[in-house]
Each structure stands twice: as structure tokens, then as C-alpha cells.
Tab-separated table of C-alpha atoms (C1' of nucleotides) in Angstrom:
chain	number	residue	atom	x	y	z
C	138	MET	CA	48.805	127.613	113.677
C	139	GLY	CA	47.336	130.788	115.112
C	140	LEU	CA	45.744	128.604	117.757
C	141	ALA	CA	46.676	128.944	121.413
C	142	LYS	CA	47.378	125.651	123.178
C	143	THR	CA	44.976	126.352	126.030
C	144	ASP	CA	44.971	122.749	127.246
C	145	ILE	CA	48.466	122.950	128.690
C	146	PHE	CA	47.595	125.907	130.897
C	147	ASN	CA	45.405	126.061	133.978
C	148	ASP	CA	41.944	127.620	134.187
C	149	GLN	CA	43.161	130.761	135.898
C	150	GLN	CA	45.763	131.419	133.230
C	151	ASN	CA	43.264	130.873	130.446
C	152	GLU	CA	40.709	133.093	132.159
C	153	ILE	CA	43.202	135.932	132.535
C	154	ALA	CA	44.133	135.522	128.872
C	155	LEU	CA	40.486	135.610	127.769
C	156	PHE	CA	39.698	138.770	129.696
C	157	SER	CA	42.906	140.408	128.523
C	158	LYS	CA	42.257	139.469	124.945
C	159	VAL	CA	38.962	141.334	124.944
C	160	PHE	CA	40.733	144.416	126.307
C	161	GLY	CA	43.378	144.001	123.634
C	162	HIS	CA	41.621	146.239	121.140
C	163	PRO	CA	41.318	150.003	121.650
C	164	ALA	CA	37.770	150.060	120.278
C	165	ARG	CA	36.572	147.746	123.039
C	166	VAL	CA	38.454	149.783	125.619
C	167	ALA	CA	36.777	152.926	124.267
C	168	ILE	CA	33.336	151.287	124.330
C	169	LEU	CA	33.757	150.239	127.956
C	170	GLN	CA	35.079	153.636	128.985
C	171	HIS	CA	32.111	155.330	127.355
C	172	LEU	CA	29.665	153.022	129.117
C	173	PHE	CA	31.375	153.827	132.411
C	174	LYS	CA	31.295	157.551	131.698
C	175	ILE	CA	27.580	157.503	130.963
C	176	ASP	CA	26.996	155.105	133.856
C	177	ALA	CA	23.647	154.115	132.440
C	178	CYS	CA	22.179	152.246	129.581
C	179	ILE	CA	23.076	153.857	126.329
C	180	CYS	CA	20.930	153.274	123.280
C	181	GLY	CA	22.709	153.605	119.964
C	182	ASP	CA	25.236	156.418	119.972
C	183	LEU	CA	28.228	154.114	120.150
C	184	VAL	CA	28.704	154.150	116.396
C	185	ASN	CA	28.838	157.949	116.436
C	186	GLU	CA	30.971	158.030	119.562
C	187	ILE	CA	33.587	155.592	118.276
C	188	GLY	CA	34.677	156.171	114.692
C	189	LEU	CA	33.982	152.735	113.266
C	190	ALA	CA	31.281	151.339	111.012
C	191	GLN	CA	28.125	149.904	112.549
C	192	PRO	CA	28.883	146.248	111.811
C	193	THR	CA	32.323	146.625	113.350
C	194	ILE	CA	30.950	148.124	116.558
C	195	SER	CA	28.282	145.452	116.649
C	196	GLN	CA	30.957	142.783	116.447
C	197	HIS	CA	32.978	144.286	119.297
C	198	LEU	CA	29.839	144.562	121.409
C	199	LYS	CA	29.134	140.915	120.740
C	200	GLU	CA	32.512	139.881	122.104
C	201	LEU	CA	32.057	142.014	125.200
C	202	LYS	CA	28.624	140.512	125.747
C	203	LEU	CA	29.954	137.000	125.196
C	204	LEU	CA	32.375	137.451	128.070
C	205	GLY	CA	29.556	138.872	130.174
C	206	LEU	CA	31.129	142.275	130.683
C	207	ILE	CA	28.181	144.197	129.242
C	208	LYS	CA	24.437	143.731	129.040
C	209	GLY	CA	22.276	144.529	126.043
C	210	ASN	CA	18.588	145.172	126.608
C	211	ILE	CA	16.315	145.485	123.630
C	212	GLU	CA	14.108	148.549	123.846
C	213	GLY	CA	11.929	148.981	120.835
C	214	THR	CA	14.055	149.199	117.735
C	215	SER	CA	17.197	150.105	119.619
C	216	VAL	CA	19.316	148.197	122.098
C	217	CYS	CA	20.490	149.630	125.383
C	218	TYR	CA	23.957	148.674	126.523
C	219	CYS	CA	25.539	148.988	129.933
C	220	ILE	CA	28.297	147.493	132.059
C	221	HIS	CA	27.409	144.197	133.721
C	222	LYS	CA	28.539	145.379	137.125
C	223	GLU	CA	28.538	142.047	138.942
C	224	ASN	CA	30.613	140.374	136.259
C	225	TRP	CA	32.900	143.363	135.989
C	226	THR	CA	33.661	143.032	139.693
C	227	ILE	CA	34.378	139.330	139.293
C	228	MET	CA	36.675	140.021	136.337
C	229	LYS	CA	38.412	142.749	138.300
C	230	LYS	CA	39.202	140.345	141.120
C	231	VAL	CA	40.799	137.880	138.717
C	232	MET	CA	42.855	140.548	136.990
C	233	LEU	CA	43.925	142.241	140.225
C	234	LYS	CA	45.198	138.960	141.620
C	235	PHE	CA	47.379	138.681	138.541
C	236	LEU	CA	48.540	142.280	138.370
C	237	ASP	CA	49.071	142.675	142.096
C	238	GLN	CA	51.506	139.842	142.686
C	239	ASP	CA	53.938	140.506	145.468
C	240	ILE	CA	57.161	141.993	144.286
C	241	SER	CA	60.113	141.995	146.629
C	242	LYS	CA	61.809	145.354	146.874
C	243	GLU	CA	65.296	144.325	145.885
C	244	ASN	CA	66.206	143.952	142.264
C	245	CYS	CA	67.958	140.822	141.074
C	246	CYS	CA	69.632	142.083	137.925
D	131	MET	CA	41.867	143.873	107.415
D	132	GLY	CA	43.184	142.457	110.658
D	133	LEU	CA	44.594	145.871	111.458
D	134	ALA	CA	43.324	147.892	114.394
D	135	LYS	CA	42.605	151.546	113.606
D	136	THR	CA	44.714	152.888	116.440
D	137	ASP	CA	44.725	156.441	115.081
D	138	ILE	CA	41.126	157.093	116.023
D	139	PHE	CA	41.720	156.250	119.688
D	140	ASN	CA	43.651	158.152	122.306
D	141	ASP	CA	47.019	157.195	123.758
D	142	GLN	CA	45.584	155.821	126.957
D	143	GLN	CA	43.195	153.545	125.114
D	144	ASN	CA	45.940	152.271	122.841
D	145	GLU	CA	48.271	151.711	125.778
D	146	ILE	CA	45.682	149.692	127.677
D	147	ALA	CA	45.066	147.658	124.551
D	148	LEU	CA	48.785	146.996	124.060
D	149	PHE	CA	49.316	145.807	127.612
D	150	SER	CA	46.167	143.706	127.498
D	151	LYS	CA	47.149	142.169	124.205
D	152	VAL	CA	50.357	140.826	125.670
D	153	PHE	CA	48.391	139.269	128.534
D	154	GLY	CA	45.990	137.798	125.994
D	155	HIS	CA	47.879	134.548	125.671
D	156	PRO	CA	48.034	131.975	128.485
D	157	ALA	CA	51.682	131.169	127.758
D	158	ARG	CA	52.721	134.738	128.499
D	159	VAL	CA	50.563	134.765	131.618
D	160	ALA	CA	52.258	131.544	132.723
D	161	ILE	CA	55.728	132.928	132.009
D	162	LEU	CA	55.051	136.033	134.077
D	163	GLN	CA	53.539	134.038	136.931
D	164	HIS	CA	56.581	131.790	136.988
D	165	LEU	CA	58.949	134.757	137.080
D	166	PHE	CA	56.970	136.182	139.980
D	167	LYS	CA	56.984	132.856	141.811
D	168	ILE	CA	60.733	132.493	141.512
D	169	ASP	CA	61.179	136.205	142.237
D	170	ALA	CA	64.644	136.133	140.738
D	171	CYS	CA	66.360	135.782	137.471
D	172	ILE	CA	65.692	132.440	135.954
D	173	CYS	CA	68.056	131.069	133.362
D	174	GLY	CA	66.568	128.676	130.863
D	175	ASP	CA	64.024	126.425	132.528
D	176	LEU	CA	61.067	128.257	131.013
D	177	VAL	CA	60.890	125.829	128.113
D	178	ASN	CA	60.634	122.913	130.540
D	179	GLU	CA	58.262	124.773	132.835
D	180	ILE	CA	55.828	125.762	130.085
D	181	GLY	CA	55.037	122.988	127.619
D	182	LEU	CA	55.928	124.761	124.388
D	183	ALA	CA	58.855	124.487	122.001
D	184	GLN	CA	61.899	126.658	122.510
D	185	PRO	CA	61.331	129.005	119.536
D	186	THR	CA	57.766	129.579	120.692
D	187	ILE	CA	58.830	130.511	124.220
D	188	SER	CA	61.548	132.718	122.806
D	189	GLN	CA	58.983	134.542	120.726
D	190	HIS	CA	56.691	135.135	123.699
D	191	LEU	CA	59.638	136.370	125.758
D	192	LYS	CA	60.501	138.787	122.977
D	193	GLU	CA	57.042	140.342	123.095
D	194	LEU	CA	57.204	140.689	126.859
D	195	LYS	CA	60.623	142.298	126.597
D	196	LEU	CA	59.429	144.598	123.828
D	197	LEU	CA	56.765	146.019	126.130
D	198	GLY	CA	59.367	146.346	128.867
D	199	LEU	CA	57.666	143.994	131.310
D	200	ILE	CA	60.666	141.694	131.661
D	201	LYS	CA	64.426	142.023	131.506
D	202	GLY	CA	66.796	139.556	129.876
D	203	ASN	CA	70.385	139.548	131.013
D	204	ILE	CA	72.899	137.486	129.124
D	205	GLU	CA	74.985	135.308	131.425
D	206	GLY	CA	77.405	133.142	129.563
D	207	THR	CA	75.560	130.929	127.147
D	208	SER	CA	72.228	131.323	128.898
D	209	VAL	CA	69.961	134.313	129.417
D	210	CYS	CA	68.457	135.252	132.763
D	211	TYR	CA	64.954	136.628	132.750
D	212	CYS	CA	63.104	138.496	135.452
D	213	ILE	CA	60.243	140.936	135.901
D	214	HIS	CA	61.076	144.560	135.156
D	215	LYS	CA	59.641	145.785	138.429
D	216	GLU	CA	59.581	149.511	137.710
D	217	ASN	CA	57.788	149.033	134.417
D	218	TRP	CA	55.433	146.483	135.914
D	219	THR	CA	54.390	149.075	138.485
D	220	ILE	CA	53.809	151.644	135.762
D	221	MET	CA	51.759	149.166	133.752
D	222	LYS	CA	49.765	148.252	136.846
D	223	LYS	CA	48.826	151.877	137.400
D	224	VAL	CA	47.509	152.197	133.858
D	225	MET	CA	45.521	148.982	134.071
D	226	LEU	CA	44.139	149.722	137.540
D	227	LYS	CA	42.852	153.083	136.385
D	228	PHE	CA	40.951	151.275	133.666
D	229	LEU	CA	39.701	148.358	135.762
D	230	ASP	CA	38.856	150.408	138.818
D	231	GLN	CA	36.488	152.905	137.280
D	232	ASP	CA	33.825	154.105	139.652
D	233	ILE	CA	30.670	152.106	139.429
D	234	SER	CA	27.516	153.447	141.005
D	235	LYS	CA	25.753	150.925	143.176
D	236	GLU	CA	22.366	150.986	141.484
D	237	ASN	CA	21.747	148.948	138.373
D	238	CYS	CA	20.162	150.582	135.374
D	239	CYS	CA	18.690	147.548	133.605
X	237	DT	C1'	90.250	124.073	117.712
X	238	DC	C1'	86.235	121.302	118.199
X	239	DT	C1'	81.959	120.322	120.242
X	240	DA	C1'	78.033	120.907	123.051
X	241	DT	C1'	74.815	124.090	124.945
X	242	DT	C1'	71.719	127.961	124.985
X	243	DC	C1'	69.043	131.036	122.979
X	244	DA	C1'	67.561	133.990	118.825
X	245	DT	C1'	65.947	134.314	114.168
X	246	DC	C1'	63.961	132.793	109.787
X	247	DG	C1'	60.574	130.670	107.130
X	248	DT	C1'	56.260	128.702	106.795
X	249	DA	C1'	51.647	126.585	107.678
X	250	DA	C1'	47.392	126.962	110.133
X	251	DT	C1'	44.261	129.795	112.242
X	252	DA	C1'	42.418	134.227	114.254
X	253	DT	C1'	41.250	139.043	114.035
X	254	DT	C1'	39.713	143.301	112.056
X	255	DG	C1'	36.837	146.018	109.196
X	256	DC	C1'	33.141	146.879	106.192
X	257	DA	C1'	29.601	146.397	102.298
X	258	DA	C1'	25.595	143.965	101.660
X	259	DT	C1'	21.854	142.014	103.566
X	260	DG	C1'	18.584	140.277	107.083
X	261	DT	C1'	15.359	141.044	111.039
X	262	DA	C1'	12.499	143.396	114.112
X	263	DT	C1'	9.904	147.344	115.562
X	264	DC	C1'	7.650	151.777	115.253
X	265	DA	C1'	5.077	155.436	112.914
X	266	DA	C1'	2.189	156.929	109.401
P	164	DT	C1'	0.688	147.959	104.648
P	165	DT	C1'	4.648	150.712	103.770
P	166	DG	C1'	8.671	152.999	104.857
P	167	DA	C1'	12.079	154.250	108.123
P	168	DT	C1'	15.103	153.139	111.855
P	169	DA	C1'	18.229	150.346	114.652
P	170	DC	C1'	20.858	146.692	115.106
P	171	DA	C1'	22.582	141.793	113.883
P	172	DT	C1'	24.539	138.592	110.632
P	173	DT	C1'	26.952	137.074	106.549
P	174	DG	C1'	30.703	137.008	103.502
P	175	DC	C1'	34.986	138.414	102.229
P	176	DA	C1'	39.680	140.660	101.915
P	177	DA	C1'	43.698	142.129	104.402
P	178	DT	C1'	46.518	141.438	108.104
P	179	DA	C1'	48.031	139.391	112.649
P	180	DT	C1'	49.041	135.608	115.657
P	181	DT	C1'	50.638	131.135	117.036
P	182	DA	C1'	53.592	127.278	116.752
P	183	DC	C1'	57.576	124.880	115.382
P	184	DG	C1'	61.424	122.858	112.362
P	185	DA	C1'	65.610	124.389	110.625
P	186	DT	C1'	69.260	127.202	111.156
P	187	DG	C1'	72.376	130.860	113.019
P	188	DA	C1'	75.250	133.157	116.679
P	189	DA	C1'	77.636	133.178	120.875
P	190	DT	C1'	79.977	131.112	124.635
P	191	DA	C1'	81.970	127.522	127.753
P	192	DG	C1'	84.585	123.461	128.343
P	193	DA	C1'	87.531	119.637	126.558
DNA sequence: TCTATTCATCGTAATATTGCAATGTATCAA
DNA sequence: TTGATACATTGCAATATTACGATGAATAGA
């Protein structure tokens, strides 16, 4: 099948899964970390920074943009990418709520 | 290819990707949320709780156990599952470091 | 022992993901 | 206009993921 049965889960669960899925590839993690490190729009460079071919990077950027985690502003022949800070904060809230669930101290098994 | 080139990324990036990947399916998110809600070992039940067939749930549980996020203790004919709290805390630290990167206030584009 | 129950594993079909060569599109500079 | 540059898109091959029926292994109770 290869197709997740999203209809039997609630919106929050599907949202967490969607965000997580995009972080589920080291190249996308590396791209985001680089954008954070620069903390500015970066034009080009990503292909040299990460060791993957240009179409591959372009595809990963597309997925990040689709989820709204990065912005891409066209500037002449190049495109400047940066973190979409508002959306990143929103995503963070969703993920933190999931990761930070209350755990009682005592172990059960 | 379908194969991520993990060798060109560092350990931290690959670790974040691995954890994220396991959260990248709503069924596994739902399983974890249920285990947190119960906050105890739960024997069986997960198949009824989540709306997927038994082999499918078993497969998802296997992946969660493989990453160390849950424990499975055999108890007679059934198996009791619960969150592996120590490992969850470790995972949380890794993910928080990634999600909580410092963002300057000013926008760049 | 026999049977029911619970869960894991195997095998398989359908679909998704990853990566890149080839190509397309848009802009700038000469 | 022409060529160069930067990036997106297309098409395809290799592999991964998801889901489940069928089956296997282990245990409890009759």
C-alpha cells in the first residue's frame, strides 16, 4: 500500500506526522540547520554546502517550502532562502506539545 | 534510489532524522499518545484503540521498540507496552536542541 | 493433550521516497 | 541577441514504506 490511512487519525496526529516526516531526512535537517546558522537569506550555496546534486536539493527545498517552514524570495537569477520564523514557531508549539507530555516519575515495568 | 545518503551528514543530523522518521506516521503518533495517556503498561488493546489490523500495529510497535522509545514486556500470552521514559527524555533533548534554535527577532525578507 | 488467545513474522501488493541526468525557464551581462 | 548563470521541473531507476492475509510460536485454561 505505502499509503498512510490518515482518515482514521485526528488532525493533530496527522499534523505531527507531516512535520516529522519532513524532518525525517538528514538533508532537510542539514538545510534547516544551515539556514539557522546563517540567520539570513542565503542565495545559492546550499548545493555546495550539502553534498547533493542541484535537483535533489531543489526537491528538498520544495518540500520545506510546501510545509511553510522556509521562504524563497527570487532575487535576480538566484533565489534567497530563509526560515519562515512565524511558521517555525507554530510548528514548534505543535511538536513541543507532543514531545513534552507529562511523564510520571515512577516506572511501570 | 529511495536511499538516503546518510554518510554525508553528521551523527546529529542522522539521529534527528531517525527520530523524526518514526514520528512521521500518524499511527505511531497515536500509539505513543495512547501510551502516555494510560501512563502504564497496556496489554493488547492497541489494535482496538487504533483502527489498523494487528500485523500493522505490530509492525509499528517494532519500529518504536527498535528506536528504544517503548518497552515491551511479555506477560503470559500478551505483551505489555509502555513508554521507555529514560530514552524518551534523551530523544526529547536531541529534538529540542534542533527545534529550539535561536531565532533573531528581525525578519530578513 | 487440545484449543483458544495473543502477538510476531512472512510474503506480497500498492504506493512513496530518494537521487540524478536531462531539460526547461528566467534573468543578467556583454 | 547571445551566452552564462541559477534554479525548477520532468522522467526514470532503485529502494523504502505501508497495510494486511496467512501463518507461526508461545502460553493459559479446560
